[in-house]
Amino acid sequence: MGGAFSGSALPVDADGQPCNGANAIAINIFFTYHHEIPRIAAETEVECQYMCSSTDGIHFTKPQMIIDREADDFGVDFRDSKIDVTALRGVEGVEEGSSFISIATNLPAGFDNGYFSEAQGVRAFDVESMTPAGHWFTESAWDSADCEKWTASTEIVPVIAGYIASPGSDLGKPESWTYSGALLAEYEYGVAKTYECPDTFELDGRKVSIAALMHVRDSRGAFQPVNWYVGNIVQQGTQDAPLLRLNVQSRGLCDFGSAFYAVQSFEDERGRRIAVGWLVDWYGQRRKSTSASNGAMTFPRELHIVDGTLRSYPVQEIFDYAVKDKLSTADADSPYYARIELDADSKEVKSDFDVILAEKGDASVHLERRDGVIGISIRGTGMDALFYSTHVDSVHTVEIFMDGTVLEVFINKGEDAGSFIFDAPGQLTQSVTFLESFDFTISAGIKLAAIRELKNVH
């Protein structure tokens, strides 16, 4: 059986070179080809990178392989090719205008002779050293830390492999692409099987990589968290034999929610870096089958780096076209946008509270403060024990986009974000009630500053 895993796209001009979309005559599609013989040994699996082109978005040229696995020690997971033309801007020893492809894979622990592991403070390749406190390896979103079904491997570590194409080269030919080494290796979360869906780009004068950690649950119970890394790319090789490394200066989670995955970004014609994530149904709230490959996409989010951290906030177009007129509590069947302001000067503002944002059948989604920490909980779906909390200590503003059974939350205008699928398993035909339980008489330090109709987007 065969298939295509996630990839990316690039507008090109008449010469096949990257260009602004307004000047493009075609679009190049980069993707991972996956082939395997089911129920046979894993050695039958093959993953490599292909490219095809289209001038109308409907008909495509025959896909051509452009990047094969670099060596036998690369993981069978060798996927999710993401091309970007901003990632190598200003990198010493790299031609301006070079294209860069990030690929998710894994390599043997220690391949880098301590370059990444020492920077991350990992001195031994064992489960304790390669698992942050409260995290654990699992192949299921449901399995607890004490589940003995899964065994983590510390013999391999997640890696973002890099490939460079010089300006003017034919991006559809394998000889145009040169391996530039492991851009990043993850030892701190080394128990993860591999990265997935990597993305590398320049933003606000810094270099950013984003990637999901496969088969890990974090201390809150979130499955396969998506991490961001901010730093600088340095050249340790030569132009003929490049070796590019991302020197990470800060890192964090892209989203504190339960359903955010496979985020990809692009630079628009105005120079904005815009990201869209996949709202995956890890916890089986919606799906009727065993496949998690459904869900929805997040709102487009504009990215920025502020004080060394990655921030994301809905693009202005969401406010222009999706956020509508004021609502009253009588409009109990309408998706809504709400802005909640917390008075930092109030002595009561840090008191705990619990507000129902929406209900459906036996399920409900809540905005809470527990022990002084703001977060989201979902009840009646089997997720009752989980509390998805923001990392932000001083929360001034919480913006809620409650769109059907999709919830997106933004803290302090993008200082943190959380994405959730909310539904009632076995009660999919029941309607959602939004505002009947929407009560903000919580404490003197909390104010419902705005409540507006939200046009259904998800």
Short mmCIF file of C-alpha atoms in Angstrom, two decimals:
data_model
loop_
_atom_site.label_atom_id
_atom_site.label_comp_id
_atom_site.label_asym_id
_atom_site.label_seq_id
_atom_site.Cartn_x
_atom_site.Cartn_y
_atom_site.Cartn_z
CA MET A 1 0.00 0.00 0.00
CA GLY A 2 1.16 3.53 -0.60
CA GLY A 3 0.17 7.05 0.30
CA ALA A 4 1.27 10.64 0.71
CA PHE A 5 2.09 12.23 4.04
CA SER A 6 1.96 15.95 4.73
CA GLY A 7 4.14 18.29 2.75
CA SER A 8 4.19 21.87 1.53
CA ALA A 9 3.78 24.10 -1.51
CA LEU A 10 5.75 26.84 -3.21
CA PRO A 11 4.67 29.32 -5.93
CA VAL A 12 7.16 29.48 -8.81
CA ASP A 13 7.74 31.68 -11.86
CA ALA A 14 8.26 30.74 -15.52
CA ASP A 15 11.80 29.56 -14.70
CA GLY A 16 10.60 27.34 -11.88
CA GLN A 17 12.05 29.65 -9.22
CA PRO A 18 10.34 30.69 -5.98
CA CYS A 19 8.38 33.93 -6.28
CA ASN A 20 5.50 35.94 -4.86
CA GLY A 21 2.16 34.25 -5.50
CA ALA A 22 0.96 37.16 -7.63
CA ASN A 23 3.81 36.53 -10.08
CA ALA A 24 3.56 32.74 -10.11
CA ILE A 25 2.60 30.63 -13.11
CA ALA A 26 2.67 27.33 -11.22
CA ILE A 27 2.77 25.80 -7.78
CA ASN A 28 5.23 23.10 -6.73
CA ILE A 29 3.98 20.51 -4.26
CA PHE A 30 6.49 18.76 -1.99
CA PHE A 31 5.31 15.67 -0.10
CA THR A 32 6.37 12.38 1.44
CA TYR A 33 5.74 9.17 -0.44
CA HIS A 34 5.07 6.26 1.93
CA HIS A 35 5.04 2.63 0.80
CA GLU A 36 4.76 -0.54 2.80
CA ILE A 37 3.59 -4.11 2.60
CA PRO A 38 0.95 -4.43 5.35
CA ARG A 39 1.45 -7.01 8.09
CA ILE A 40 4.99 -7.71 6.88
CA ALA A 41 8.26 -6.70 8.57
CA ALA A 42 8.85 -2.99 9.16
CA GLU A 43 11.80 -3.20 6.76
CA THR A 44 9.29 -3.01 3.91
CA GLU A 45 8.45 0.59 4.79
CA VAL A 46 9.93 3.26 2.55
CA GLU A 47 9.57 7.02 2.90
CA CYS A 48 11.12 9.58 0.57
CA GLN A 49 10.34 13.07 -0.75
CA TYR A 50 8.65 13.83 -4.06
CA MET A 51 7.73 16.94 -6.02
CA CYS A 52 5.08 17.64 -8.65
CA SER A 53 3.75 20.84 -10.24
CA SER A 54 0.46 22.32 -11.32
CA THR A 55 -0.47 25.38 -13.34
CA ASP A 56 -4.18 25.24 -12.52
CA GLY A 57 -4.40 23.58 -9.11
CA ILE A 58 -6.27 20.62 -10.61
CA HIS A 59 -3.91 18.82 -12.95
CA PHE A 60 -0.42 17.83 -11.76
CA THR A 61 2.73 16.60 -13.38
CA LYS A 62 4.01 13.11 -12.63
CA PRO A 63 5.66 13.16 -9.17
CA GLN A 64 9.44 12.90 -9.17
CA MET A 65 11.57 11.75 -6.26
CA ILE A 66 13.92 14.52 -5.12
CA ILE A 67 15.22 13.31 -1.72
CA ASP A 68 15.82 9.73 -0.60
CA ARG A 69 16.85 8.62 2.90
CA GLU A 70 20.37 9.93 3.37
CA ALA A 71 21.85 6.81 5.00
CA ASP A 72 20.87 3.51 6.60
CA ASP A 73 21.03 4.93 10.12
CA PHE A 74 18.22 7.39 9.34
CA GLY A 75 14.87 6.35 10.75
CA VAL A 76 12.25 4.72 8.56
CA ASP A 77 10.21 7.74 9.60
CA PHE A 78 11.61 10.22 7.05
CA ARG A 79 8.72 12.48 6.31
CA ASP A 80 6.76 15.72 6.08
CA SER A 81 9.00 17.76 3.76
CA LYS A 82 8.48 21.48 4.39
CA ILE A 83 10.10 23.93 1.98
CA ASP A 84 10.84 27.54 2.91
CA VAL A 85 12.79 30.33 1.22
CA THR A 86 13.26 32.49 4.34
CA ALA A 87 14.99 30.01 6.65
CA LEU A 88 18.54 30.63 5.42
CA ARG A 89 18.38 34.39 4.93
CA GLY A 90 21.58 35.94 6.21
CA VAL A 91 23.18 32.63 7.24
CA GLU A 92 26.94 32.94 6.79
CA GLY A 93 28.33 30.66 4.09
CA VAL A 94 24.95 30.06 2.43
CA GLU A 95 24.00 31.68 -0.89
CA GLU A 96 21.23 34.25 -0.56
CA GLY A 97 18.03 32.96 -2.10
CA SER A 98 18.69 29.31 -1.25
CA SER A 99 15.69 27.08 -0.58
CA PHE A 100 15.56 24.89 2.51
CA ILE A 101 13.60 21.71 3.20
CA SER A 102 13.03 20.42 6.74
CA ILE A 103 12.37 16.69 7.11
CA ALA A 104 11.33 14.83 10.27
CA THR A 105 13.27 11.70 11.16
CA ASN A 106 15.42 10.16 13.89
CA LEU A 107 19.10 9.27 14.23
CA PRO A 108 21.12 7.17 16.70
CA ALA A 109 21.62 8.91 20.04
CA GLY A 110 25.12 10.35 20.18
CA PHE A 111 25.44 10.87 16.42
CA ASP A 112 26.29 14.53 17.06
CA ASN A 113 29.17 13.88 19.48
CA GLY A 114 27.44 15.86 22.21
CA TYR A 115 26.63 19.01 20.20
CA PHE A 116 22.89 18.99 20.95
CA SER A 117 22.80 16.75 24.01
CA GLU A 118 25.24 18.88 26.00
CA ALA A 119 23.42 22.09 25.07
CA GLN A 120 20.23 20.52 26.43
CA GLY A 121 21.90 19.30 29.60
CA VAL A 122 21.50 15.60 28.82
CA ARG A 123 24.53 13.66 30.01
CA ALA A 124 23.25 10.07 29.77
CA PHE A 125 21.16 8.27 27.19
CA ASP A 126 18.57 6.67 29.44
CA VAL A 127 14.83 7.10 30.06
CA GLU A 128 15.27 9.22 33.18
CA SER A 129 17.71 11.63 31.53
CA MET A 130 15.72 11.89 28.28
CA THR A 131 12.25 12.42 29.77
CA PRO A 132 11.23 15.75 31.35
CA ALA A 133 9.55 15.51 34.73
CA GLY A 134 5.96 14.36 34.49
CA HIS A 135 6.20 13.35 30.80
CA TRP A 136 6.12 9.81 29.44
CA PHE A 137 6.38 7.74 26.26
CA THR A 138 3.14 6.29 24.88
CA GLU A 139 1.58 5.47 21.53
CA SER A 140 -1.91 6.30 22.78
CA ALA A 141 -3.54 9.54 23.88
CA TRP A 142 -5.31 7.61 26.63
CA ASP A 143 -2.56 5.57 28.30
CA SER A 144 -1.29 6.74 31.67
CA ALA A 145 2.31 7.02 32.82
CA ASP A 146 2.15 3.65 34.58
CA CYS A 147 0.90 1.78 31.50
CA GLU A 148 3.33 -1.04 30.69
CA LYS A 149 2.11 -1.55 27.13
CA TRP A 150 4.76 0.68 25.55
CA THR A 151 8.55 0.71 25.83
CA ALA A 152 10.54 3.84 25.07
CA SER A 153 13.78 3.66 23.12
CA THR A 154 16.73 5.84 24.06
CA GLU A 155 18.86 4.52 21.21
CA ILE A 156 17.42 7.07 18.77
CA VAL A 157 16.51 10.77 19.06
CA PRO A 158 14.11 12.97 17.06
CA VAL A 159 15.89 15.00 14.37
CA ILE A 160 15.04 17.71 11.84
CA ALA A 161 17.16 16.93 8.79
CA GLY A 162 17.95 19.82 6.44
CA TYR A 163 18.41 20.00 2.66
CA ILE A 164 19.56 23.01 0.62
CA ALA A 165 18.96 23.96 -3.01
CA SER A 166 20.97 26.84 -4.49
CA PRO A 167 19.16 29.75 -6.17
CA GLY A 168 18.50 29.06 -9.84
CA SER A 169 18.57 25.27 -9.48
CA ASP A 170 15.80 22.97 -10.67
CA LEU A 171 13.88 22.12 -7.50
CA GLY A 172 12.41 19.03 -9.16
CA LYS A 173 15.75 17.25 -9.61
CA PRO A 174 17.47 15.22 -6.88
CA GLU A 175 20.91 16.58 -7.79
CA SER A 176 19.72 20.08 -6.81
CA TRP A 177 19.33 19.10 -3.15
CA THR A 178 22.28 18.82 -0.77
CA TYR A 179 22.02 17.33 2.71
CA SER A 180 23.01 19.97 5.28
CA GLY A 181 23.01 17.77 8.36
CA ALA A 182 20.79 17.57 11.40
CA LEU A 183 19.49 21.08 11.97
CA LEU A 184 18.13 20.08 15.37
CA ALA A 185 18.10 17.00 17.59
CA GLU A 186 15.88 16.54 20.62
CA TYR A 187 17.58 14.91 23.62
CA GLU A 188 15.56 16.54 26.37
CA TYR A 189 12.50 14.67 25.05
CA GLY A 190 14.65 11.89 23.64
CA VAL A 191 12.11 9.18 24.48
CA ALA A 192 9.89 10.52 21.66
CA LYS A 193 9.95 8.28 18.61
CA THR A 194 10.57 11.04 16.10
CA TYR A 195 9.56 14.54 15.10
CA GLU A 196 6.61 15.08 12.79
CA CYS A 197 5.57 17.99 10.57
CA PRO A 198 8.67 20.21 10.98
CA ASP A 199 8.74 23.81 9.81
CA THR A 200 11.78 26.13 9.73
CA PHE A 201 11.65 29.83 8.85
CA GLU A 202 12.88 33.32 9.67
CA LEU A 203 10.70 35.52 11.87
CA ASP A 204 11.43 38.97 13.27
CA GLY A 205 15.14 38.54 12.57
CA ARG A 206 15.39 35.15 14.31
CA LYS A 207 15.32 31.56 13.12
CA VAL A 208 12.44 29.35 14.21
CA SER A 209 11.82 25.62 13.99
CA ILE A 210 8.51 24.03 14.90
CA ALA A 211 7.90 20.30 15.20
CA ALA A 212 5.65 17.80 16.99
CA LEU A 213 7.05 15.15 19.32
CA MET A 214 5.60 11.78 18.36
CA HIS A 215 4.46 9.29 21.04
CA VAL A 216 4.84 11.54 24.09
CA ARG A 217 2.34 12.80 26.66
CA ASP A 218 3.26 15.82 28.71
CA SER A 219 2.74 16.50 32.40
CA ARG A 220 -0.85 17.73 31.78
CA GLY A 221 -1.71 14.62 29.76
CA ALA A 222 -1.57 16.35 26.36
CA PHE A 223 -0.61 13.96 23.56
CA GLN A 224 2.18 14.62 21.04
CA PRO A 225 2.84 18.29 21.95
CA VAL A 226 4.05 20.72 19.28
CA ASN A 227 7.21 22.60 20.26
CA TRP A 228 8.80 25.80 18.98
CA TYR A 229 12.54 26.56 19.06
CA VAL A 230 14.01 30.04 18.57
CA GLY A 231 17.68 30.75 17.91
CA ASN A 232 20.22 31.22 15.15
CA ILE A 233 21.37 28.94 12.34
CA VAL A 234 25.14 28.59 12.12
CA GLN A 235 27.25 27.08 9.35
CA GLN A 236 29.79 24.55 10.59
CA GLY A 237 30.70 23.06 7.23
CA THR A 238 31.51 24.48 3.82
CA GLN A 239 29.42 25.52 0.84
CA ASP A 240 30.26 22.20 -0.85
CA ALA A 241 29.66 20.19 2.33
CA PRO A 242 27.30 22.29 4.47
CA LEU A 243 26.54 21.48 8.08
CA LEU A 244 23.84 23.76 9.46
CA ARG A 245 22.84 23.76 13.13
CA LEU A 246 20.11 25.61 14.97
CA ASN A 247 21.59 27.03 18.17
CA VAL A 248 18.47 27.14 20.34
CA GLN A 249 18.14 30.07 22.73
CA SER A 250 14.55 29.51 23.86
CA ARG A 251 11.80 26.96 23.42
CA GLY A 252 8.19 26.29 24.39
CA LEU A 253 4.82 24.87 23.39
CA CYS A 254 2.94 26.26 20.40
CA ASP A 255 -0.43 25.51 21.97
CA PHE A 256 -1.60 24.38 25.41
CA GLY A 257 -4.73 22.62 24.12
CA SER A 258 -5.80 19.04 23.54
CA ALA A 259 -6.10 18.93 19.76
CA PHE A 260 -3.36 21.03 18.12
CA TYR A 261 -1.04 19.21 15.68
CA ALA A 262 0.79 19.32 12.35
CA VAL A 263 1.01 23.13 12.24
CA GLN A 264 2.45 24.62 9.04
CA SER A 265 3.18 28.23 8.14
CA PHE A 266 3.76 30.51 5.18
CA GLU A 267 4.78 34.10 4.53
CA ASP A 268 2.01 36.07 2.81
CA GLU A 269 2.31 38.95 0.34
CA ARG A 270 2.35 41.44 3.23
CA GLY A 271 5.26 39.70 4.91
CA ARG A 272 3.15 38.18 7.67
CA ARG A 273 4.11 34.73 8.93
CA ILE A 274 0.78 32.89 9.15
CA ALA A 275 0.32 29.44 10.67
CA VAL A 276 -2.55 26.96 10.51
CA GLY A 277 -2.77 23.89 12.73
CA TRP A 278 -4.73 20.66 12.44
CA LEU A 279 -7.38 20.06 15.10
CA VAL A 280 -6.97 16.32 15.46
CA ASP A 281 -9.45 14.18 17.37
CA TRP A 282 -6.95 12.33 19.60
CA TYR A 283 -9.57 11.53 22.21
CA GLY A 284 -12.29 10.18 19.92
CA GLN A 285 -14.97 12.75 20.72
CA ARG A 286 -16.23 13.03 17.15
CA ARG A 287 -15.12 10.04 15.14
CA LYS A 288 -17.25 6.99 14.48
CA SER A 289 -14.35 4.84 13.32
CA THR A 290 -10.92 4.02 14.69
CA SER A 291 -9.14 6.66 12.62
CA ALA A 292 -8.05 9.96 14.12
CA SER A 293 -7.45 11.40 10.65
CA ASN A 294 -10.31 13.87 10.74
CA GLY A 295 -11.16 17.04 12.60
CA ALA A 296 -10.79 20.62 11.41
CA MET A 297 -8.19 23.36 11.01
CA THR A 298 -7.46 26.21 13.40
CA PHE A 299 -7.98 29.84 12.57
CA PRO A 300 -5.02 31.28 10.65
CA ARG A 301 -2.67 32.77 13.24
CA GLU A 302 -0.11 35.50 12.76
CA LEU A 303 3.20 34.65 14.42
CA HIS A 304 5.70 36.95 16.11
CA ILE A 305 8.65 36.66 18.47
CA VAL A 306 8.38 38.78 21.60
CA ASP A 307 11.09 38.63 24.26
CA GLY A 308 12.44 35.44 22.71
CA THR A 309 9.11 33.60 22.77
CA LEU A 310 6.83 32.62 19.91
CA ARG A 311 3.40 34.20 20.03
CA SER A 312 0.35 33.47 17.88
CA TYR A 313 -2.89 35.38 17.46
CA PRO A 314 -5.74 35.21 14.92
CA VAL A 315 -5.12 37.20 11.75
CA GLN A 316 -7.03 40.46 11.55
CA GLU A 317 -9.31 38.99 8.88
CA ILE A 318 -10.93 36.75 11.52
CA PHE A 319 -12.01 39.82 13.45
CA ASP A 320 -13.07 41.60 10.25
CA TYR A 321 -15.19 38.81 8.76
CA ALA A 322 -15.98 36.20 11.42
CA VAL A 323 -16.62 38.24 14.58
CA LYS A 324 -20.08 39.78 14.14
CA ASP A 325 -22.67 41.70 16.16
CA LYS A 326 -23.19 41.84 19.91
CA LEU A 327 -25.02 38.95 21.55
CA SER A 328 -27.30 38.71 24.55
CA THR A 329 -27.67 35.71 26.82
CA ALA A 330 -30.97 35.03 25.04
CA ASP A 331 -29.02 33.90 21.97
CA ALA A 332 -28.21 30.52 23.47
CA ASP A 333 -27.72 28.71 20.18
CA SER A 334 -25.09 30.93 18.60
CA PRO A 335 -21.33 30.38 18.31
CA TYR A 336 -19.61 33.31 19.95
CA TYR A 337 -16.47 35.33 20.54
CA ALA A 338 -15.91 36.55 24.11
CA ARG A 339 -13.23 38.71 25.66
CA ILE A 340 -12.72 38.34 29.39
CA GLU A 341 -10.60 40.84 31.27
CA LEU A 342 -9.02 40.12 34.63
CA ASP A 343 -8.15 43.06 36.86
CA ALA A 344 -4.59 42.52 38.00
CA ASP A 345 -5.05 45.07 40.80
CA SER A 346 -7.99 43.27 42.35
CA LYS A 347 -7.36 41.18 45.44
CA GLU A 348 -10.11 38.82 44.28
CA VAL A 349 -8.80 38.26 40.78
CA LYS A 350 -6.78 35.19 41.73
CA SER A 351 -9.69 33.38 43.34
CA ASP A 352 -10.59 30.10 41.67
CA PHE A 353 -13.61 29.94 39.36
CA ASP A 354 -15.35 27.55 36.95
CA VAL A 355 -17.37 28.82 33.97
CA ILE A 356 -19.21 26.61 31.47
CA LEU A 357 -18.42 27.83 27.95
CA ALA A 358 -20.67 25.35 26.11
CA GLU A 359 -22.65 22.16 26.67
CA LYS A 360 -23.70 19.29 24.43
CA GLY A 361 -25.55 16.31 25.78
CA ASP A 362 -23.57 14.99 28.74
CA ALA A 363 -20.44 16.92 27.75
CA SER A 364 -19.35 20.41 28.76
CA VAL A 365 -16.28 22.60 28.27
CA HIS A 366 -15.10 24.88 31.08
CA LEU A 367 -12.84 27.87 31.61
CA GLU A 368 -11.32 27.50 35.06
CA ARG A 369 -8.85 28.91 37.48
CA ARG A 370 -7.44 26.14 39.68
CA ASP A 371 -5.04 27.03 42.43
CA GLY A 372 -4.41 30.35 40.69
CA VAL A 373 -3.80 28.80 37.23
CA ILE A 374 -6.01 29.49 34.18
CA GLY A 375 -6.94 26.54 31.99
CA ILE A 376 -9.58 24.56 30.11
CA SER A 377 -11.28 21.31 31.15
CA ILE A 378 -13.66 19.09 29.16
CA ARG A 379 -16.08 16.88 31.07
CA GLY A 380 -18.35 14.02 30.15
CA THR A 381 -16.06 12.77 27.38
CA GLY A 382 -13.58 10.63 29.29
CA MET A 383 -11.20 13.59 29.58
CA ASP A 384 -12.48 14.71 32.98
CA ALA A 385 -9.15 14.16 34.76
CA LEU A 386 -7.23 16.43 32.36
CA PHE A 387 -6.66 20.14 32.95
CA TYR A 388 -5.06 22.06 30.09
CA SER A 389 -3.34 25.01 31.73
CA THR A 390 -1.57 28.00 30.25
CA HIS A 391 2.06 28.65 31.10
CA VAL A 392 1.32 32.38 31.54
CA ASP A 393 1.47 33.43 35.20
CA SER A 394 -0.12 36.86 34.90
CA VAL A 395 -3.26 36.55 32.77
CA HIS A 396 -4.95 39.85 31.91
CA THR A 397 -7.10 38.86 28.92
CA VAL A 398 -8.73 35.62 27.81
CA GLU A 399 -10.29 35.59 24.33
CA ILE A 400 -12.65 32.74 23.51
CA PHE A 401 -13.70 31.62 20.03
CA MET A 402 -16.45 29.04 20.64
CA ASP A 403 -17.29 27.83 17.14
CA GLY A 404 -19.62 24.84 17.18
CA THR A 405 -17.63 22.03 18.75
CA VAL A 406 -14.28 23.75 18.25
CA LEU A 407 -12.79 26.03 20.89
CA GLU A 408 -9.77 28.29 20.45
CA VAL A 409 -8.50 30.33 23.40
CA PHE A 410 -5.93 33.14 23.33
CA ILE A 411 -4.21 34.50 26.42
CA ASN A 412 -2.97 38.11 26.59
CA LYS A 413 -3.35 38.68 22.83
CA GLY A 414 -1.27 35.69 21.79
CA GLU A 415 1.10 35.16 24.70
CA ASP A 416 -0.38 31.66 24.74
CA ALA A 417 -3.03 29.78 22.76
CA GLY A 418 -5.11 26.65 23.28
CA SER A 419 -7.10 24.60 20.77
CA PHE A 420 -9.76 22.02 21.62
CA ILE A 421 -12.31 19.74 20.02
CA PHE A 422 -15.39 19.54 22.22
CA ASP A 423 -18.09 17.00 21.48
CA ALA A 424 -20.25 14.35 23.14
CA PRO A 425 -19.29 10.83 22.07
CA GLY A 426 -22.39 8.89 21.05
CA GLN A 427 -24.48 12.08 21.02
CA LEU A 428 -23.21 13.66 17.82
CA THR A 429 -26.68 14.70 16.63
CA GLN A 430 -27.48 16.74 19.71
CA SER A 431 -27.21 20.52 19.47
CA VAL A 432 -24.71 22.67 21.31
CA THR A 433 -25.90 25.15 23.94
CA PHE A 434 -23.57 28.12 24.17
CA LEU A 435 -24.76 30.97 26.34
CA GLU A 436 -27.39 29.64 28.74
CA SER A 437 -24.73 28.81 31.31
CA PHE A 438 -22.46 31.68 30.42
CA ASP A 439 -22.25 33.38 33.83
CA PHE A 440 -19.54 35.87 34.74
CA THR A 441 -20.74 36.94 38.15
CA ILE A 442 -17.63 35.18 39.46
CA SER A 443 -15.74 37.81 41.36
CA ALA A 444 -15.19 41.54 41.34
CA GLY A 445 -11.91 41.12 39.50
CA ILE A 446 -13.35 39.52 36.34
CA LYS A 447 -15.17 41.36 33.59
CA LEU A 448 -16.94 40.14 30.44
CA ALA A 449 -15.67 42.92 28.20
CA ALA A 450 -17.22 41.73 24.92
CA ILE A 451 -19.56 39.04 23.65
CA ARG A 452 -20.25 38.80 19.91
CA GLU A 453 -21.67 36.40 17.40
CA LEU A 454 -19.06 34.26 15.66
CA LYS A 455 -19.66 33.22 12.08
CA ASN A 456 -19.09 29.48 11.81
CA VAL A 457 -15.66 29.02 10.28
CA HIS A 458 -14.45 25.59 11.40
#
